Tab-separated table of C-alpha atoms and ligand atoms in Angstrom:
chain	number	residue	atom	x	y	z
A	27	UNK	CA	-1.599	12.590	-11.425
A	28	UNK	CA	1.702	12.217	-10.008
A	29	UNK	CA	4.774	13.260	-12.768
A	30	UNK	CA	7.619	11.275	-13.175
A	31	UNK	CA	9.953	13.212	-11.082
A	32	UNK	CA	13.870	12.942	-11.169
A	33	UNK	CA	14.454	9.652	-9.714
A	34	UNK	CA	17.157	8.408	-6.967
A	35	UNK	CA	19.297	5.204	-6.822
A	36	UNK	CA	18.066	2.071	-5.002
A	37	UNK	CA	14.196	2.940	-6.331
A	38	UNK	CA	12.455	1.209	-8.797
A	39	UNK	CA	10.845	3.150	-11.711
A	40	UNK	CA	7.829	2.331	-13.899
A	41	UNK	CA	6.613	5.208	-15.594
A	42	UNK	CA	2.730	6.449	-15.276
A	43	UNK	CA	0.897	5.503	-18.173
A	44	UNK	CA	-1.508	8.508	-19.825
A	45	UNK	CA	-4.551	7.199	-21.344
A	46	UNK	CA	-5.499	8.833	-24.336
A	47	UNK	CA	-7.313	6.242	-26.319
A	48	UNK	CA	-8.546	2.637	-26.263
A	49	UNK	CA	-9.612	-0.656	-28.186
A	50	UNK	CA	-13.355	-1.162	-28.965
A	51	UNK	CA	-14.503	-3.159	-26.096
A	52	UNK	CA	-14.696	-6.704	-27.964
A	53	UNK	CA	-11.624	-6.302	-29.804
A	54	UNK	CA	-9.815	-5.183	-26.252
A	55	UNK	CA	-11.462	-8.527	-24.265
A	56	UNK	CA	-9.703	-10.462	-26.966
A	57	UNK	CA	-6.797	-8.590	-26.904
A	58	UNK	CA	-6.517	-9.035	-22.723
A	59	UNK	CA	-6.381	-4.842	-22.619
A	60	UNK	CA	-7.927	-2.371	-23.726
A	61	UNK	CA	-4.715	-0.422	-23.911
A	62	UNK	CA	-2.950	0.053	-26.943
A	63	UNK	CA	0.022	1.483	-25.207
A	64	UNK	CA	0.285	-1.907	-22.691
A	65	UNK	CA	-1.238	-4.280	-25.896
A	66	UNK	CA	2.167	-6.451	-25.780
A	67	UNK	CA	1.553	-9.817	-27.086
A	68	UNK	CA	3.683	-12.937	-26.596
A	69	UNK	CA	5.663	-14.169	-30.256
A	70	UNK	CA	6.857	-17.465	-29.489
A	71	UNK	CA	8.902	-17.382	-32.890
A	72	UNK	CA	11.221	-15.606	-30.776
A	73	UNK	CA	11.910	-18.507	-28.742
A	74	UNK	CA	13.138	-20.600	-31.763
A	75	UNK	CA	16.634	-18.726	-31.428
A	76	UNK	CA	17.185	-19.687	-27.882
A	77	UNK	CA	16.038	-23.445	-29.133
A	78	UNK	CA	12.924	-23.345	-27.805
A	79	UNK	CA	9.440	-24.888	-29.035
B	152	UNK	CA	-26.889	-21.943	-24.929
B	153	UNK	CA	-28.753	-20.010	-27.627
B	154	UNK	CA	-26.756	-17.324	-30.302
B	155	UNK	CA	-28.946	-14.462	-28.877
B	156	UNK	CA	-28.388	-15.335	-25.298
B	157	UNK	CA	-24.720	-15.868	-26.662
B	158	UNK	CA	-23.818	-13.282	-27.810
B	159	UNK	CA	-25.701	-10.371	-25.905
B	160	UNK	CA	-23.673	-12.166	-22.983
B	161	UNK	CA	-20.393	-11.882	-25.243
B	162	UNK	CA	-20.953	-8.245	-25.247
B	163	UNK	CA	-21.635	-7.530	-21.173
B	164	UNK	CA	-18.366	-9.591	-20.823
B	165	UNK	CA	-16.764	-7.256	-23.812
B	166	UNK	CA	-18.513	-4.025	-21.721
B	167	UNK	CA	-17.457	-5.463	-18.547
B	168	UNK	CA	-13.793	-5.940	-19.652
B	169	UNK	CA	-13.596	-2.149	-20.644
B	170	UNK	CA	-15.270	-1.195	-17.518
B	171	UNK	CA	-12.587	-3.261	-15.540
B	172	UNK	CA	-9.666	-1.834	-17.010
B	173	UNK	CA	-10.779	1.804	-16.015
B	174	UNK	CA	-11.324	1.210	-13.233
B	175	UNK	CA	-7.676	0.033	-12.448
B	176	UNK	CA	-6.173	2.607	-14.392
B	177	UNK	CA	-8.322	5.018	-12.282
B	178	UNK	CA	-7.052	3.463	-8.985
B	179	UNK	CA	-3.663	4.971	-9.707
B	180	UNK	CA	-5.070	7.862	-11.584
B	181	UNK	CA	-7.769	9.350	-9.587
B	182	UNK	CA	-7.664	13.232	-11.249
B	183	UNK	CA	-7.478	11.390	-14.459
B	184	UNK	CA	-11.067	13.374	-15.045
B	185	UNK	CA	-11.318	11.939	-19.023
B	186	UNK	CA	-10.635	8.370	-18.053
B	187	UNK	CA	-13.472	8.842	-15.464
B	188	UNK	CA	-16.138	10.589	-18.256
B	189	UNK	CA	-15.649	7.205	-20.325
B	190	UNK	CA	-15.896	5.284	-16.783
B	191	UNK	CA	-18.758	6.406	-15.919
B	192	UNK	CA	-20.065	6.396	-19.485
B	193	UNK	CA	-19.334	2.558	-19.782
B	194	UNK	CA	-20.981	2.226	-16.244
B	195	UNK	CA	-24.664	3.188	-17.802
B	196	UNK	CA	-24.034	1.362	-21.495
B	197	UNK	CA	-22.985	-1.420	-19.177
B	198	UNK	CA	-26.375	-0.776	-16.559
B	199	UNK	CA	-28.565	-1.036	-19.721
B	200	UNK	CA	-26.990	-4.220	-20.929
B	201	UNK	CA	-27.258	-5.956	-17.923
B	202	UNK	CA	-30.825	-5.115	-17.238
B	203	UNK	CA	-31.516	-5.923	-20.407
B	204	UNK	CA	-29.848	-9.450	-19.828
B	205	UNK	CA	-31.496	-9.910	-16.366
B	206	UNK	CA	-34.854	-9.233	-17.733
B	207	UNK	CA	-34.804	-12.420	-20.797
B	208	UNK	CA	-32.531	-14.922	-18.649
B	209	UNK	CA	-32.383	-14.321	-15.299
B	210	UNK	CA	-30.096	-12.679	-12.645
B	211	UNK	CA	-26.328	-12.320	-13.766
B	212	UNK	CA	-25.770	-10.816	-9.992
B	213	UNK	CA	-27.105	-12.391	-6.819
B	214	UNK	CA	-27.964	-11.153	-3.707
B	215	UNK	CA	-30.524	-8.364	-4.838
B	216	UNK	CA	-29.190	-7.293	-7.761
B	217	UNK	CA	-31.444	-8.581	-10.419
B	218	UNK	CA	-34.812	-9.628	-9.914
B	219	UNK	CA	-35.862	-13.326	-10.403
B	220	UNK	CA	-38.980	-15.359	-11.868
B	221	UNK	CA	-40.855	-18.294	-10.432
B	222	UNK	CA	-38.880	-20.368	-9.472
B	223	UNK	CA	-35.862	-19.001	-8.282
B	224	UNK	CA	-34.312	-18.898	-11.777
B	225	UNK	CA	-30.451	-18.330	-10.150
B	226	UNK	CA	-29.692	-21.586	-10.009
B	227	UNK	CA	-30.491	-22.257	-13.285
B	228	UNK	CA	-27.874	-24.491	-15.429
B	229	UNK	CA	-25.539	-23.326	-17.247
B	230	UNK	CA	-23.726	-21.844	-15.051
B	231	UNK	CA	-20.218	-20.023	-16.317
B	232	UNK	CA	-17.992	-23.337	-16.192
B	233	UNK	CA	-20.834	-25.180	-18.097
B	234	UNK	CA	-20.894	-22.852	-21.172
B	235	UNK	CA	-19.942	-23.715	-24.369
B	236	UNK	CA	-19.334	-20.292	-26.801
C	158	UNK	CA	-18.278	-8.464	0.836
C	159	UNK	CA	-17.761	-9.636	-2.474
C	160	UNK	CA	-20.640	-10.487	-5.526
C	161	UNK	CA	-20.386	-13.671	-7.868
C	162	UNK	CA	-21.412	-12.565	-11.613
C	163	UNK	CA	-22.954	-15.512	-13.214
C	164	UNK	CA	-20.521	-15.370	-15.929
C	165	UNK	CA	-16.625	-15.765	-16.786
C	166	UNK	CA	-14.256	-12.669	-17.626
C	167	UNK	CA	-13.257	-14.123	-20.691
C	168	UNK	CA	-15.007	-17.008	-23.035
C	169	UNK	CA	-13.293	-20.286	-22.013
C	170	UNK	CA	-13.459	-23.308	-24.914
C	171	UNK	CA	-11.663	-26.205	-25.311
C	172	UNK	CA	-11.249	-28.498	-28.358
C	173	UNK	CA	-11.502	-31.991	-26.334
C	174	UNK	CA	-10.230	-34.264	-23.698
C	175	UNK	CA	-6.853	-33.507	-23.102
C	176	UNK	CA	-5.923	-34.720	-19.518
C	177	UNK	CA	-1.751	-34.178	-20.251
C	178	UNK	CA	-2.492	-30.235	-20.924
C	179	UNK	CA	-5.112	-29.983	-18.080
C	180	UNK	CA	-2.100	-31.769	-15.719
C	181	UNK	CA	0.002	-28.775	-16.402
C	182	UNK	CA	-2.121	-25.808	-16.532
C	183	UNK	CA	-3.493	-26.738	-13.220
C	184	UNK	CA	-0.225	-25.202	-11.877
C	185	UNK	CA	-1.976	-21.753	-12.622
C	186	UNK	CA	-4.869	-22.655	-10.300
C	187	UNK	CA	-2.964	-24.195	-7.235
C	188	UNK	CA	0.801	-23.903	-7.852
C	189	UNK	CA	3.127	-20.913	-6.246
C	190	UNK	CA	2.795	-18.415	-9.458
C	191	UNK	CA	-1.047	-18.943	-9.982
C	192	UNK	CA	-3.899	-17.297	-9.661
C	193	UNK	CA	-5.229	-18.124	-6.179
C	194	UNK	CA	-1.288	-17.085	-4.450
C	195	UNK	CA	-1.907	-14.051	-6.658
C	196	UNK	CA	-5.823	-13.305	-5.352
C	197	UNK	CA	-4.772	-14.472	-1.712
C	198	UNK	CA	-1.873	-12.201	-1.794
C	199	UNK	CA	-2.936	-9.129	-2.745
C	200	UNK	CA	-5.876	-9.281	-1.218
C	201	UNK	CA	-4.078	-9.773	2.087
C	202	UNK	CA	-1.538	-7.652	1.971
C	203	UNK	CA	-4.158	-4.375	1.122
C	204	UNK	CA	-4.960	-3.859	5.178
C	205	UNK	CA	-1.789	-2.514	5.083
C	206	UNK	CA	-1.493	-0.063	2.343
C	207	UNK	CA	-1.095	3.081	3.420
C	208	UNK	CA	-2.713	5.245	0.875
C	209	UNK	CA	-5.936	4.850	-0.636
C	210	UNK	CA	-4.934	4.693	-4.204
C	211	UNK	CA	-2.647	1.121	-3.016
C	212	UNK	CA	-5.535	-0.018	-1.515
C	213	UNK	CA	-7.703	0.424	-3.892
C	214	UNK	CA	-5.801	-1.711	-6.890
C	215	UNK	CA	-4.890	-4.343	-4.180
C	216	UNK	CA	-9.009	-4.675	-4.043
C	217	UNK	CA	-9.474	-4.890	-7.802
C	218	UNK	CA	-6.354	-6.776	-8.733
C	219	UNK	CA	-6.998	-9.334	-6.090
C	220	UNK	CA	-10.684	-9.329	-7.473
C	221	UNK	CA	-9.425	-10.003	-10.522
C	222	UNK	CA	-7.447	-12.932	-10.198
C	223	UNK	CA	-10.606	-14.417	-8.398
C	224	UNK	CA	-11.967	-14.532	-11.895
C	225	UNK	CA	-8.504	-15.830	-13.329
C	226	UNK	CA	-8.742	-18.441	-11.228
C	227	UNK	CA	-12.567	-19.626	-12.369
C	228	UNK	CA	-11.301	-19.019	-16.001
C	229	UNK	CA	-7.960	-21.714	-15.360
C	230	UNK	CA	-10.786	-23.663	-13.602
C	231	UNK	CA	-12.747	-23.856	-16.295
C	232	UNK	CA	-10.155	-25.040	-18.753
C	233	UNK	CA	-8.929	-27.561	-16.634
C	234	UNK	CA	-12.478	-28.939	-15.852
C	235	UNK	CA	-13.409	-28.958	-19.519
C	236	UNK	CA	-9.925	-30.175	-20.361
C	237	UNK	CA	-10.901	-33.691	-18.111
C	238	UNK	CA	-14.517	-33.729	-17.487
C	239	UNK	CA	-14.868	-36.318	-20.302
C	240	UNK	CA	-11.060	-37.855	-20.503
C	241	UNK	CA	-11.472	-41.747	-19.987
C	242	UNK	CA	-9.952	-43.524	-17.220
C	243	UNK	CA	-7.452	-44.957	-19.963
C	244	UNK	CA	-7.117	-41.373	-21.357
C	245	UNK	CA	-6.332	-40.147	-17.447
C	246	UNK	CA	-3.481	-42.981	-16.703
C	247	UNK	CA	-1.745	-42.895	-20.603
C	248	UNK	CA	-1.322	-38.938	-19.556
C	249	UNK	CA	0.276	-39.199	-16.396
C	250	UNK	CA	-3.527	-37.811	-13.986
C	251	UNK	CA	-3.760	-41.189	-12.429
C	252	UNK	CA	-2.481	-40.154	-9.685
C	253	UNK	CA	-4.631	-37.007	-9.734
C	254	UNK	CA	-7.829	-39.145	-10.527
C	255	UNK	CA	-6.684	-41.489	-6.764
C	256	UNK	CA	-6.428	-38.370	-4.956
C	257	UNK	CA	-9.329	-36.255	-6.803
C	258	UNK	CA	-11.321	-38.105	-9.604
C	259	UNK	CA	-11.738	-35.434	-12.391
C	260	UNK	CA	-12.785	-32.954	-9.068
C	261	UNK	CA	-10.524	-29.183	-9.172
C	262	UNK	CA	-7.896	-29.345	-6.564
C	263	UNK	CA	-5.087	-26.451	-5.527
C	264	UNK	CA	-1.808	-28.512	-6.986
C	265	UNK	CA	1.155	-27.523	-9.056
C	266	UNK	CA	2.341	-29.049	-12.317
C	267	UNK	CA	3.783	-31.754	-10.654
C	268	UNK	CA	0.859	-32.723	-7.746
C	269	UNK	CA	2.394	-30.465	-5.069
C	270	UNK	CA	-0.174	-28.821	-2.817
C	271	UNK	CA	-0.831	-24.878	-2.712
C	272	UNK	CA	0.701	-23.441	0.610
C	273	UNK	CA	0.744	-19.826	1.846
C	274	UNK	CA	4.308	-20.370	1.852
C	275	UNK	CA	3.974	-18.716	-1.440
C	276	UNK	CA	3.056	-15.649	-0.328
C	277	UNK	CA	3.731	-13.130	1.883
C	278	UNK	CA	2.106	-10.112	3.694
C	279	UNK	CA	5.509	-8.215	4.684
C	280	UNK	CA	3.298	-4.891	6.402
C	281	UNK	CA	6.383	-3.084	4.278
C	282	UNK	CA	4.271	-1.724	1.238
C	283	UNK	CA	7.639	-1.151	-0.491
C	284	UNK	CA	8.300	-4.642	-0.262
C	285	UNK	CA	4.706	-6.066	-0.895
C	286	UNK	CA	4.336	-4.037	-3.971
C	287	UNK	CA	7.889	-5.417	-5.103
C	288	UNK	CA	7.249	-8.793	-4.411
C	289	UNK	CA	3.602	-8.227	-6.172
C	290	UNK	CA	5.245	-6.811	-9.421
C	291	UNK	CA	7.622	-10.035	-9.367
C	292	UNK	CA	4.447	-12.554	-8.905
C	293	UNK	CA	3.263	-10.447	-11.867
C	294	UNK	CA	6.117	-11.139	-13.889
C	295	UNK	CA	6.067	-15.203	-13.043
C	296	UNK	CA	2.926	-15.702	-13.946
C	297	UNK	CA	4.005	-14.140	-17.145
C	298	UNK	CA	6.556	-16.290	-17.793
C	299	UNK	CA	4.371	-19.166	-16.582
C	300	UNK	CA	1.884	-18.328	-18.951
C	301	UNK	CA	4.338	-18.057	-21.529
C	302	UNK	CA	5.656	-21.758	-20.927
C	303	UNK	CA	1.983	-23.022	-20.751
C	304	UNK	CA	1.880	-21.454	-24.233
C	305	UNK	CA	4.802	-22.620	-25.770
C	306	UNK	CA	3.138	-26.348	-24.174
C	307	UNK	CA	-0.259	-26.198	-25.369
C	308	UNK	CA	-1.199	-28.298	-28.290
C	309	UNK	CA	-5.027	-26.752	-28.269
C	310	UNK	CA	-5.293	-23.131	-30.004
C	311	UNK	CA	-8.407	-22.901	-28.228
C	312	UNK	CA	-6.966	-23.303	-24.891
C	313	UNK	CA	-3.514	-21.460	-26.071
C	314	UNK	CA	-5.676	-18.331	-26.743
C	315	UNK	CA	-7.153	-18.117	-23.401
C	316	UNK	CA	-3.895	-18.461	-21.990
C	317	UNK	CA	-2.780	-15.384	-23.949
C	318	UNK	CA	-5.480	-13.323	-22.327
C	319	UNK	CA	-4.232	-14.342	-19.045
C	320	UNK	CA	-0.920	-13.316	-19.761
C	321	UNK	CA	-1.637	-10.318	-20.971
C	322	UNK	CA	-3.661	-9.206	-17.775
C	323	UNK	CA	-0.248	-9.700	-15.739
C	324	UNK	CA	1.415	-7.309	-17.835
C	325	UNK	CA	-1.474	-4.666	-17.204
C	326	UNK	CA	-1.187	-5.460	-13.103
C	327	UNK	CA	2.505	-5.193	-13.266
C	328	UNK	CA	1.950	-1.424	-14.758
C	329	UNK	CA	-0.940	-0.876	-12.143
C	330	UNK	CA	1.230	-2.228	-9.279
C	331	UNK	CA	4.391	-0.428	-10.463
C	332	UNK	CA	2.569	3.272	-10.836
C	333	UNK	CA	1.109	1.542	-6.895
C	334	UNK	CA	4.926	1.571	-5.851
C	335	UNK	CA	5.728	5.680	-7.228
C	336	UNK	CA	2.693	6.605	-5.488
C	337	UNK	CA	3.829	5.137	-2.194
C	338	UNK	CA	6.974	6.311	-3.122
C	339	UNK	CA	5.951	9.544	-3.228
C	340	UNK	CA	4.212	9.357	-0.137
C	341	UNK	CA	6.892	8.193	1.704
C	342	UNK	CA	8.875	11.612	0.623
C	343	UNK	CA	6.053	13.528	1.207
C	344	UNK	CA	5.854	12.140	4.932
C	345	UNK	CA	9.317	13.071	5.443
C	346	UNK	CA	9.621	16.538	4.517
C	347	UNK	CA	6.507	17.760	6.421
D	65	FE2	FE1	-2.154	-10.818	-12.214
C-alpha cells in the first residue's frame, strides 16, 4: 500500500484508510459501511442552527 | 414472502454488503493481504448461503449460476421491487 | 458482461402512498446528481484509467450505483404504485402521470429529463477522478436534502444508507486519485 508521502501544492489529498476492524455484517448493511473509521452518519439537528428543517 | 425465506435473504444481502465493501477497499489496497483473508473468507460463508438459498427458492443469479426446477422458476414473482420486508 | 442478482442491496419499505415524496426523490434516479449520471459516469470514464487499481473501483463503484439506482427505483415505485389519481394531482405528479402514468422515468425533481450533459468522460484521470469525488459529494448533499424532506422514516432510513455509500466512494475514489498520483511521478522520474 502506497504511504502518505509529503505532499505538494495544487494536489488534492485524501489519506489511505487502514482497515483493521469491521461491523458485523447486518449491523454494517444498516449502517451503509462496514467501516467504523468511514461510519459518519448525517444529524440533521445540526441543521436547526442554520434554520433549517 | 415468508420469515424464513425473509430473513435467510436478509442475511445474503447482510453477507453480500460485507463482501462488497472489501472488495472496494481492496481495489485501492491490493497488498492489503488481511483485508483479502476476510475477503476471501466472506466469499465461501457467502458461497454456502447462496447455495443454500438457490436450492429452497430458486436462482438468485441467472445465466448459469444457480440451477432451476420445472418450470423455469427465474421468473418467479416477487421479484426485488415487489418485496415487502 | 454484467449479472442481475434477484435481490436489492439494501431492504427497501415504504409506509404508503406518498406521490409528493416519490416526486422528489425521483431526482436521485434521473436528475444530474443521481444514481444513473453516477453508474453512467464512472463506468465510462474506466477505459481510460491508466492503472489497474483505477480501473478496477471505476468497475465496482459504477456497479454499485446500478443497484442504487434499483433501490431509488424501488422507493419511488412503491411510493406511487397505489397513489390515486386524486392523490397524484393534489401532490403536484399530474403532470408525471400525462407523461408516464405511475411508470419509472429518468427526470429530476422538477420533470427535467436526464442528459449526458451531466457527465463527462475528460480521458484526464486527474480530472475524472476529481469530478467523480465532487458527484460523490452532491449526491451527499442531495441525499441529505431528501432527508431533511422526507416525512416517511421508512423511506428516510433508506436514504441514509444511500448517503452513506457516497461517503465510502468518495474515500475509494480519493485513495483512486494518490494512486494515479503516484503513478504519474513514478512515470516521470524513470
Ligand atoms: Fe456513489
Amino acid at each position: 500500500m502506497a504511504e502518505n508521502r509529503k505532499m505538494r501544492l495544487a494536489r488534492a489529498y485524501v489519506p489511505f484508510q487502514q482497515y483493521t476492524r469491521r461491523f458485523a455484517p447486518f449491523d454494517g448493511l444498516m449502517r451503509g459501511t462496514i467501516f467504523p473509521e468511514l461510519y459518519l452518519p448525517y444529524r440533521p439537528k445540526e441543521m436547526m442552527g442554520r434554520g433549517e428543517e | 414472502m415468508q420469515r424464513d425465506r425473509r430473513e435467510l435473504l436478509l442475511k445474503i444481502m447482510a453477507l453480500d454488503f460485507t463482501a462488497l465493501e472489501l472488495n472496494l477497499y481492496l481495489d485501492t489496497h491490493p497488498r492489503d493481504a488481511r483485508a483479502l483473508e476476510d475477503y476471501n473468507r466472506v466469499t465461501q460463508e457467502l458461497f454456502a448461503l447462496r447455495q443454500e438459498y438457490q436450492e429452497r427458492y430458486g436462482p438468485l443469479i441467472h445465466f448459469g449460476h444457480g440451477y432451476s426446477k420445472y418450470p423455469w422458476q427465474w421468473i418467479e414473482e416477487p421479484w426485488p421491487w415487489e418485496m415487502t420486508f | 458482461m454484467w449479472l442481475y442478482e434477484k435481490k436489492l442491496q439494501y431492504p427497501v419499505r415504504v409506509s404508503g402512498p406518498n406521490p409528493w415524496l416519490a416526486k422528489n426523490i425521483i431526482t436521485q434516479y434521473g436528475g444530474p446528481d443521481g444514481e444513473l449520471s453516477a453508474s453512467l459516469r464512472y463506468l465510462t470514464q474506466r477505459y481510460t484509467m491508466p492503472i489497474p487499481e483505477a480501473k478496477g473501483a471505476l468497475t465496482d463503484i459504477g456497479t454499485e450505483e446500478l443497484a442504487h439506482m434499483e433501490i431509488v427505483a424501488a422507493l419511488v415505485y412503491n411510493l406511487i404504485k397505489d397513489a390515486t389519481l386524486e392523490q397524484l394531482k393534489a401532490h403536484g405528479m399530474d403532470g408525471y402521470y400525462a407523461d408516464h402514468d405511475r411508470a419509472l422515468y429518468f427526470v429530476d425533481a422538477t420533470g427535467n429529463p436526464w442528459t449526458a450533459t451531466y457527465i463527462q468522460s475528460k480521458g484526464d484521470p486527474i480530472a475524472d477522478l476529481h469530478e467523480n469525488m465532487a458527484a460523490e459529494e452532491k449526491a451527499r448533499a442531495t441525499y441529505e436534502w431528501l432527508i431533511n424532506l422526507s416525512d416517511d422514516p421508512l423511506v428516510t432510513d433508506a436514504l441514509r444508507f444511500l448517503r452513506m455509500r457516497e461517503i465510502v466512494h468518495f474515500q475509494r475514489f480519493g485513495e483512486t486519485l494518490r494512486l494515479v498520483q503516484e503513478w504519474m511521478d513514478r512515470k516521470k522520474f524513470f
